[in-house]
mmCIF file of C-alpha atoms and ligand atoms in Angstrom:
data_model
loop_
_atom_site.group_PDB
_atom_site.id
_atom_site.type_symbol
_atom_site.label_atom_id
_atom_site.label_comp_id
_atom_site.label_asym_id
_atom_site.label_seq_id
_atom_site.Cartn_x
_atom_site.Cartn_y
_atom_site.Cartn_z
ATOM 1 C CA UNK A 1 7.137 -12.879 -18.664
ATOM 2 C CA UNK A 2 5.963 -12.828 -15.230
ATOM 3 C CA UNK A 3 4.311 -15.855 -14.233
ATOM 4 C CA UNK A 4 1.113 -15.039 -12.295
ATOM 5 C CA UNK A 5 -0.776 -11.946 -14.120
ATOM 6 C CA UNK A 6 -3.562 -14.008 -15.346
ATOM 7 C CA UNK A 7 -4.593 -15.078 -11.476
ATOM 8 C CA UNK A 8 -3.954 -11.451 -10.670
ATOM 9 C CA UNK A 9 -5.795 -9.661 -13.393
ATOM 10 C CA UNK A 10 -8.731 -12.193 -12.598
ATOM 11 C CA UNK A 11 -8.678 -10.569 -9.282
ATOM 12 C CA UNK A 12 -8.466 -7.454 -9.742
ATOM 13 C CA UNK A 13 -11.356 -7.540 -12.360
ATOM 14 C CA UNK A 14 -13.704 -9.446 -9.705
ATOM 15 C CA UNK A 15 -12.766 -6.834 -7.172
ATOM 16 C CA UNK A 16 -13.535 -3.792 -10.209
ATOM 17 C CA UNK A 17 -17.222 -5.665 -10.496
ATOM 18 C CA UNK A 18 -17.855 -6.171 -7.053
ATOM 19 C CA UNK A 19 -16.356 -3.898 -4.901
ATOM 20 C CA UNK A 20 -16.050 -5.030 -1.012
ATOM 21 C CA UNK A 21 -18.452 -3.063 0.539
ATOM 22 C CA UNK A 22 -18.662 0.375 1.846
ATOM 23 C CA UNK A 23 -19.420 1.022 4.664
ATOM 24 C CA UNK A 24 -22.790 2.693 6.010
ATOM 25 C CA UNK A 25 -24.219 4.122 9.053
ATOM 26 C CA UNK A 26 -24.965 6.868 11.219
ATOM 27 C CA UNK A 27 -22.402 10.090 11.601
ATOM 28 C CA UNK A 28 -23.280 9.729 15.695
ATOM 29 C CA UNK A 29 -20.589 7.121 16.176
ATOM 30 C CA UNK A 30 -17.449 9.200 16.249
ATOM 31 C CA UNK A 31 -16.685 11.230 19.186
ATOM 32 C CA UNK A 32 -15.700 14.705 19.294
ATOM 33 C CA UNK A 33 -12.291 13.531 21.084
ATOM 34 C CA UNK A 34 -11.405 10.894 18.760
ATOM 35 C CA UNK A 35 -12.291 13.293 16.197
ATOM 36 C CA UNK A 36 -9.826 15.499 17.495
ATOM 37 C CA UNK A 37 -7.225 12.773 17.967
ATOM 38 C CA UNK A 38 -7.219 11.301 14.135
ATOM 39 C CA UNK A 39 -8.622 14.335 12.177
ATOM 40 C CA UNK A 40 -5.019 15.444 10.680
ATOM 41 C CA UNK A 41 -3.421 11.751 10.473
ATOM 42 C CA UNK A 42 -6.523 10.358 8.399
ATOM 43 C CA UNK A 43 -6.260 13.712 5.841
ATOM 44 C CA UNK A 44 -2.632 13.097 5.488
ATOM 45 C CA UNK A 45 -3.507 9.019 4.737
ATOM 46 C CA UNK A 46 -6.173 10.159 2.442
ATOM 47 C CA UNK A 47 -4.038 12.298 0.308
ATOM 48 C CA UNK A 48 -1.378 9.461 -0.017
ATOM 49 C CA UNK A 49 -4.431 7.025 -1.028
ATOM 50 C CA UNK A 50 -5.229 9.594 -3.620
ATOM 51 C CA UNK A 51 -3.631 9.529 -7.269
ATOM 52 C CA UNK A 52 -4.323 10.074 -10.917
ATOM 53 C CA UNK A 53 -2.117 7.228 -11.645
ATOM 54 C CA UNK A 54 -0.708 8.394 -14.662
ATOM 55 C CA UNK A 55 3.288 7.405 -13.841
ATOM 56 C CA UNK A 56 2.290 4.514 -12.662
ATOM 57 C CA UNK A 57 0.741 3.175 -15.746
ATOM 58 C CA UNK A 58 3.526 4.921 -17.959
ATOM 59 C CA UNK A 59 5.776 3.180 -15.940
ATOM 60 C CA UNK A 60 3.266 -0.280 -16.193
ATOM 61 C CA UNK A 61 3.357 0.240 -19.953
ATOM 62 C CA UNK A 62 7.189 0.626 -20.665
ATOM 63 C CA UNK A 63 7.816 -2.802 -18.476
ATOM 64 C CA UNK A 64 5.097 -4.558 -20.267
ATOM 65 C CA UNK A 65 6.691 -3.690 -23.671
ATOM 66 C CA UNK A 66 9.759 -4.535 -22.684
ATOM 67 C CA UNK A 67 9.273 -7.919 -21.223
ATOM 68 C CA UNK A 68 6.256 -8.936 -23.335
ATOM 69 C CA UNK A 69 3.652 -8.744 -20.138
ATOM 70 C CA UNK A 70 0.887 -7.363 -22.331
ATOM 71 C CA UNK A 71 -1.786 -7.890 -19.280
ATOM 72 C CA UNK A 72 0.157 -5.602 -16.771
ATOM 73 C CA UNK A 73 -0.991 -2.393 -18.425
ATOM 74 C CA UNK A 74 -4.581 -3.553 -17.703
ATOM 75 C CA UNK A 75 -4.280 -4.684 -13.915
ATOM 76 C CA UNK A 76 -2.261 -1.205 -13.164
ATOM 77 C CA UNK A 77 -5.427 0.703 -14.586
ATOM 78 C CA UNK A 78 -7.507 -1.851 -12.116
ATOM 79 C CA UNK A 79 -5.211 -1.046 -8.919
ATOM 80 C CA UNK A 80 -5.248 2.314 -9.805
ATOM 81 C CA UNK A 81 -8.746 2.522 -9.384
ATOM 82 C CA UNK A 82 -8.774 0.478 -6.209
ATOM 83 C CA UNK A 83 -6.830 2.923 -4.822
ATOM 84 C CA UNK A 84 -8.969 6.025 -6.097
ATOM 85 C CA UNK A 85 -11.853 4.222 -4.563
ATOM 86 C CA UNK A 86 -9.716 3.785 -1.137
ATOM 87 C CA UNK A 87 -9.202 7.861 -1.676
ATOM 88 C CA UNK A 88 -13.183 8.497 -2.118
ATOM 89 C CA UNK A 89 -14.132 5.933 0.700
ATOM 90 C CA UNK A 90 -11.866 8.136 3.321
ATOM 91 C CA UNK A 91 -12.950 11.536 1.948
ATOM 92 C CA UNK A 92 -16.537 10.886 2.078
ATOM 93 C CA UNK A 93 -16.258 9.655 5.928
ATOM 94 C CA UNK A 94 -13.783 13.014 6.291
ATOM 95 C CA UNK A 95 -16.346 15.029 4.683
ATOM 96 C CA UNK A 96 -19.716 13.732 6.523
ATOM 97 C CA UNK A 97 -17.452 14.181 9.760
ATOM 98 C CA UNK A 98 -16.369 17.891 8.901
ATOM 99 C CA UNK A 99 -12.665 16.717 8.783
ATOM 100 C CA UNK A 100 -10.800 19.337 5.792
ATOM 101 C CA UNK A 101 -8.942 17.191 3.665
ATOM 102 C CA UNK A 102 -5.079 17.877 2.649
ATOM 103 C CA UNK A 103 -3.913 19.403 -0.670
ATOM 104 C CA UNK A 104 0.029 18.331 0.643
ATOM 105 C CA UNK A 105 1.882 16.673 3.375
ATOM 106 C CA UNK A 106 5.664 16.146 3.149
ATOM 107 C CA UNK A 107 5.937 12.458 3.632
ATOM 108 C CA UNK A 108 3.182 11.899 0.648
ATOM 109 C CA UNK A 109 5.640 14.526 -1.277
ATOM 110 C CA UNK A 110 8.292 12.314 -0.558
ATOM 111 C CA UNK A 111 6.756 8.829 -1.384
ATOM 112 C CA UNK A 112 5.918 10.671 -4.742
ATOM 113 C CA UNK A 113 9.245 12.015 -5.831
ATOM 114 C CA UNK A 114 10.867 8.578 -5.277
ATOM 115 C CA UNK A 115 8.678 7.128 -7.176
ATOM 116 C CA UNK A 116 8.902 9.063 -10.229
ATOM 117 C CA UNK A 117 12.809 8.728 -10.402
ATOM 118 C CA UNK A 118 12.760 5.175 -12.116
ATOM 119 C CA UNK A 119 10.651 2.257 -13.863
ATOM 120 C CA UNK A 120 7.769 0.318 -12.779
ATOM 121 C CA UNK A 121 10.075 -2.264 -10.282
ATOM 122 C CA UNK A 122 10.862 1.324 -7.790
ATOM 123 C CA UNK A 123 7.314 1.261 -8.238
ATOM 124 C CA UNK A 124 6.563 -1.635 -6.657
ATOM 125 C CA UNK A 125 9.365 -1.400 -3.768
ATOM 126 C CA UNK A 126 7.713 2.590 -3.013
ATOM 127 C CA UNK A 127 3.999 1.025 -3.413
ATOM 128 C CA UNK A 128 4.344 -2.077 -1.100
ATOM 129 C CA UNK A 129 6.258 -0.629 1.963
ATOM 130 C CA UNK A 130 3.299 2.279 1.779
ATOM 131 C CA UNK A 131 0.978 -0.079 2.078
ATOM 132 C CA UNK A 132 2.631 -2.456 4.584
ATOM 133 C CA UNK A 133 3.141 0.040 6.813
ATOM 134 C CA UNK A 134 -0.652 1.809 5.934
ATOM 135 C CA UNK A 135 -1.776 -1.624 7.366
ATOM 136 C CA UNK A 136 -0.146 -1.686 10.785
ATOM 137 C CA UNK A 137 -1.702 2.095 10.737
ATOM 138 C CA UNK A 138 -5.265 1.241 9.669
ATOM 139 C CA UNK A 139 -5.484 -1.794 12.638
ATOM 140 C CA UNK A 140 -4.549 1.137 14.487
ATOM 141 C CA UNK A 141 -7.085 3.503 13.674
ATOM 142 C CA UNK A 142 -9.613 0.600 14.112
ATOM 143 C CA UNK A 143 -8.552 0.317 17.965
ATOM 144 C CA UNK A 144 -8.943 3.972 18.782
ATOM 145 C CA UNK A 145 -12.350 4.560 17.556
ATOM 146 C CA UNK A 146 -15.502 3.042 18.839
ATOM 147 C CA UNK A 147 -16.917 4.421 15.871
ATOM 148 C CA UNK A 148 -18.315 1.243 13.804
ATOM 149 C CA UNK A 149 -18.575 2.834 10.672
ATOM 150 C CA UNK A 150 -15.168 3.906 10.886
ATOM 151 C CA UNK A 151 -13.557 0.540 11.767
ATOM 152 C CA UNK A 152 -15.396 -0.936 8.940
ATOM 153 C CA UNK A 153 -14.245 1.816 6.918
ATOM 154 C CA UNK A 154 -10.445 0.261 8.142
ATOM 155 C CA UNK A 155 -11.247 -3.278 7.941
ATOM 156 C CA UNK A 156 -11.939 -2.957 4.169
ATOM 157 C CA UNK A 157 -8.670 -0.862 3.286
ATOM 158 C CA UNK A 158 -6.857 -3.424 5.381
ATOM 159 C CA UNK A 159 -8.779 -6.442 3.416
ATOM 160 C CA UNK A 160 -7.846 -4.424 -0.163
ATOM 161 C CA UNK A 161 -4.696 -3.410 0.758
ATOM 162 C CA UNK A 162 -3.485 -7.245 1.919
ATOM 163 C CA UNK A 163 -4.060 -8.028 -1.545
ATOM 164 C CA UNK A 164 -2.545 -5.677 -2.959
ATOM 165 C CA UNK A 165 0.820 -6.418 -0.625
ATOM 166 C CA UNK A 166 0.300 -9.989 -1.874
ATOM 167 C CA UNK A 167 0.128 -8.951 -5.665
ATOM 168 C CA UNK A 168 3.075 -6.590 -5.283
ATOM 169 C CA UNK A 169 5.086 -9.184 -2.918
ATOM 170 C CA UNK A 170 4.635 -11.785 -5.719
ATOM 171 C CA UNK A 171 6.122 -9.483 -8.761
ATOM 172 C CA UNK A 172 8.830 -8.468 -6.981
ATOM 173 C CA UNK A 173 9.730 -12.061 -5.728
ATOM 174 C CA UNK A 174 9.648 -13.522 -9.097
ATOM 175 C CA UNK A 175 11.926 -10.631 -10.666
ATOM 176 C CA UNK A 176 14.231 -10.320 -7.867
ATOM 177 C CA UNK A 177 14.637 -14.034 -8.460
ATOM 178 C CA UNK A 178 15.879 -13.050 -11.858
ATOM 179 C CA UNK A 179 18.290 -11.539 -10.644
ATOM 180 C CA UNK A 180 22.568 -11.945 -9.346
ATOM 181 C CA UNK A 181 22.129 -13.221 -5.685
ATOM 182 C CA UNK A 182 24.505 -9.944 -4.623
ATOM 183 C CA UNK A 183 22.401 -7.782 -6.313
ATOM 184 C CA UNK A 184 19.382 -9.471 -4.606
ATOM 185 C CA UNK A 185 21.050 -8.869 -1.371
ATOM 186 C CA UNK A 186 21.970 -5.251 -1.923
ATOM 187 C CA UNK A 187 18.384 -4.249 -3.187
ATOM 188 C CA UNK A 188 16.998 -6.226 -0.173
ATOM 189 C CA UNK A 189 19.434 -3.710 2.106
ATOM 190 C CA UNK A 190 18.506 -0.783 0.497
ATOM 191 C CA UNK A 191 14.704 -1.401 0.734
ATOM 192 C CA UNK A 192 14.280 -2.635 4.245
ATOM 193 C CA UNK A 193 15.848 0.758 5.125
ATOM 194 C CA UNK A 194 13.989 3.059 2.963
ATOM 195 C CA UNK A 195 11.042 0.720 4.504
ATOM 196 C CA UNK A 196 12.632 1.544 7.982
ATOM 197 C CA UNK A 197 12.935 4.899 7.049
ATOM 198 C CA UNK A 198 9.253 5.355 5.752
ATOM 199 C CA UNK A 199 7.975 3.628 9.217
ATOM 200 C CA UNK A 200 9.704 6.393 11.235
ATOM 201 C CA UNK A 201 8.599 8.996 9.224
ATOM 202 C CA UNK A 202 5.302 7.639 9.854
ATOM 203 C CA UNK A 203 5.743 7.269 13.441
ATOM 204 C CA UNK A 204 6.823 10.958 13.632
ATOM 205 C CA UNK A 205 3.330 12.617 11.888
ATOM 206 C CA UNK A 206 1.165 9.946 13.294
ATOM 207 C CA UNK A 207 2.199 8.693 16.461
ATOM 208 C CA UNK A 208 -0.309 10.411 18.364
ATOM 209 C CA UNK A 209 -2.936 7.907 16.946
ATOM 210 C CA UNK A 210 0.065 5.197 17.190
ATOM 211 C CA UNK A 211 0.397 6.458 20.890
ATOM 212 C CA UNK A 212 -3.122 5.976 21.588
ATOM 213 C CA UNK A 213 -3.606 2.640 20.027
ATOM 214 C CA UNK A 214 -0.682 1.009 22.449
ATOM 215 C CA UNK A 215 2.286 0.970 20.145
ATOM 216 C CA UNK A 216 5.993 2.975 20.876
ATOM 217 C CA UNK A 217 7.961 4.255 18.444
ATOM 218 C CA UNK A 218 10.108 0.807 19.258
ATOM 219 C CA UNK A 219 6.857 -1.616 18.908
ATOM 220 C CA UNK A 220 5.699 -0.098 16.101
ATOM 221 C CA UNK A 221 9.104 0.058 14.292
ATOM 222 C CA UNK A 222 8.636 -3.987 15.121
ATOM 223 C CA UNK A 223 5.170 -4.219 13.976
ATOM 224 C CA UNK A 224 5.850 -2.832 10.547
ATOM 225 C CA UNK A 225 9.031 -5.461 10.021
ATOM 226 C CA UNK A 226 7.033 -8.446 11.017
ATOM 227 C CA UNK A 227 4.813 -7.332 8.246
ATOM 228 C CA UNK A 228 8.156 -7.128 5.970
ATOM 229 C CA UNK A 229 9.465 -9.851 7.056
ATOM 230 C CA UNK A 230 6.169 -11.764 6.214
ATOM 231 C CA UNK A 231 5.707 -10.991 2.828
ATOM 232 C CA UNK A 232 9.224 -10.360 1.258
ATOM 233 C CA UNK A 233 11.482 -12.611 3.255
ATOM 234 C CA UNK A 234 10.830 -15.661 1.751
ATOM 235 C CA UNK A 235 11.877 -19.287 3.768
ATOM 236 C CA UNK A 236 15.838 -19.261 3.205
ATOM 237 C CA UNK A 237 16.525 -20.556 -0.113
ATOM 238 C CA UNK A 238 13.119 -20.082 -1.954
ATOM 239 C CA UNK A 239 14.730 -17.229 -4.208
ATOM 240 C CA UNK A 240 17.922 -19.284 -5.144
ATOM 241 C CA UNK A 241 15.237 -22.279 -5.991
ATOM 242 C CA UNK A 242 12.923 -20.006 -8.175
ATOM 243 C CA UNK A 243 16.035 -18.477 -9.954
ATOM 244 C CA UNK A 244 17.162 -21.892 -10.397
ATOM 245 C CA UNK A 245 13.718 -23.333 -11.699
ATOM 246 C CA UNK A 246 13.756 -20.466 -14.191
ATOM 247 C CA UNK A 247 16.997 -21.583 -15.604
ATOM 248 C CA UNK A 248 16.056 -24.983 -16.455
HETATM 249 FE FE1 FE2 B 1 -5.146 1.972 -0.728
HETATM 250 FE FE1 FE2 B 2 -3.008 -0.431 -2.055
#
């Protein structure tokens, strides 16, 4: 059983009941150039925010029968709705600011059909490097706009989404430590470059926003695997102590 649910679906729950808030204000603060500059990126982050869910918690269920984590079901259904909110948030700004929202966009199709090829761990490998990398994007949304409403707007997906990294980061921590060290080292390899991967592909449909807020395709590349490197490279040895704590 995984060791930290409780704490998680505690905060998750808090979060469902009082939701960080939305942000208000006037439709005068974004400029018709900046408008311009992030109308297509912010559809095609809105349509990856969006989701019915539905493999997701399949996929939630299945592990929780299997390894007896009956609570799991219930924080998916909670994250789920996090991110459906995140989805609503962005649309409502797109639609008070006449920005047409996406039906598809190949990257989102991509992030999608990986997901859907395996169980609930892919899951949380596809979910976090989205979101790691969504990060570095939303701090760099917030730089280009003077538009308050919108870097509030930012500042709470960032705020949601950090927990979220942290929730994901911890699961796959504690089950990786579960696991052969050679195995942990070739799942490590394969993820940081699908995560590498992902943060090109990003670079390549966004980087006129990424352009604008400072980064290269180099620096942002860097900015993204700092943000990896933060939250699943544990201090050397703390996955070799954690498998070895759950042997005794
Ligand atoms: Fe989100
Ligand atoms: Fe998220």
């Amino acid at each position: 059983m995984l060791t930290n649910l409780r704490v998680w679906l505690n905060h998750f729950e808090y979060h469902a009941e009082q939701p960080r808030g939305a942000p208000g204000g006037s439709l005068s603060g974004l400029r018709p150039e900046e408008r311009r500059l992030i109308a297509r990126s912010l559809a095609t982050f809105q349509l990856g925010e969006h989701s019915d869910g539905t493999g997701l918690l399949r996929a939630a269920y299945r592990f929780a029968t299997a390894h007896g984590d009956e609570l799991l079901p219930r924080i998916t259904e909670l994250f789920i709705r996090e991110e459906q909110r995140h989805a609503r948030l962005l649309r409502q700004f797109m639609d008070e600011h006449g920005i047409r929202a996406k039906c598809y966009h190949w990257s989102d199709a991509v992030f999608r059909r990986v997901r859907r090829l395996a169980g609930f761990e892919l899951y949380l490998h596809v979910l976090i490097a989205a979101e790691l990398i969504g990060n570095v994007y939303y701090h760099a949304l917030e730089s280009v706009t003077g538009c308050h409403r919108l870097r509030v707007l930012c500042r709470t997906l960032i705020a949601d989404e950090l927990a979220h990294v942290g929730y994901e980061s911890d699961l796959i921590l504690e089950l990786r430590a579960r696991k052969p060290a050679a195995l942990r080292a070739l799942i490590r390899l394969l993820h940081r470059a699908f995560f590498c991967g992902a943060a090109y592909a990003v670079w390549i449909s966004h980087r006129a926003v990424l352009r604008c807020a400072g980064h290269t395709a180099g620096g942002f590349m860097r900015a993204c695997l700092e943000q990896y490197a933060f939250h699943l490279d544990p201090p050397a040895g703390w996955v070799a102590a954690a498998a070895e704590s759950r042997r005794r």
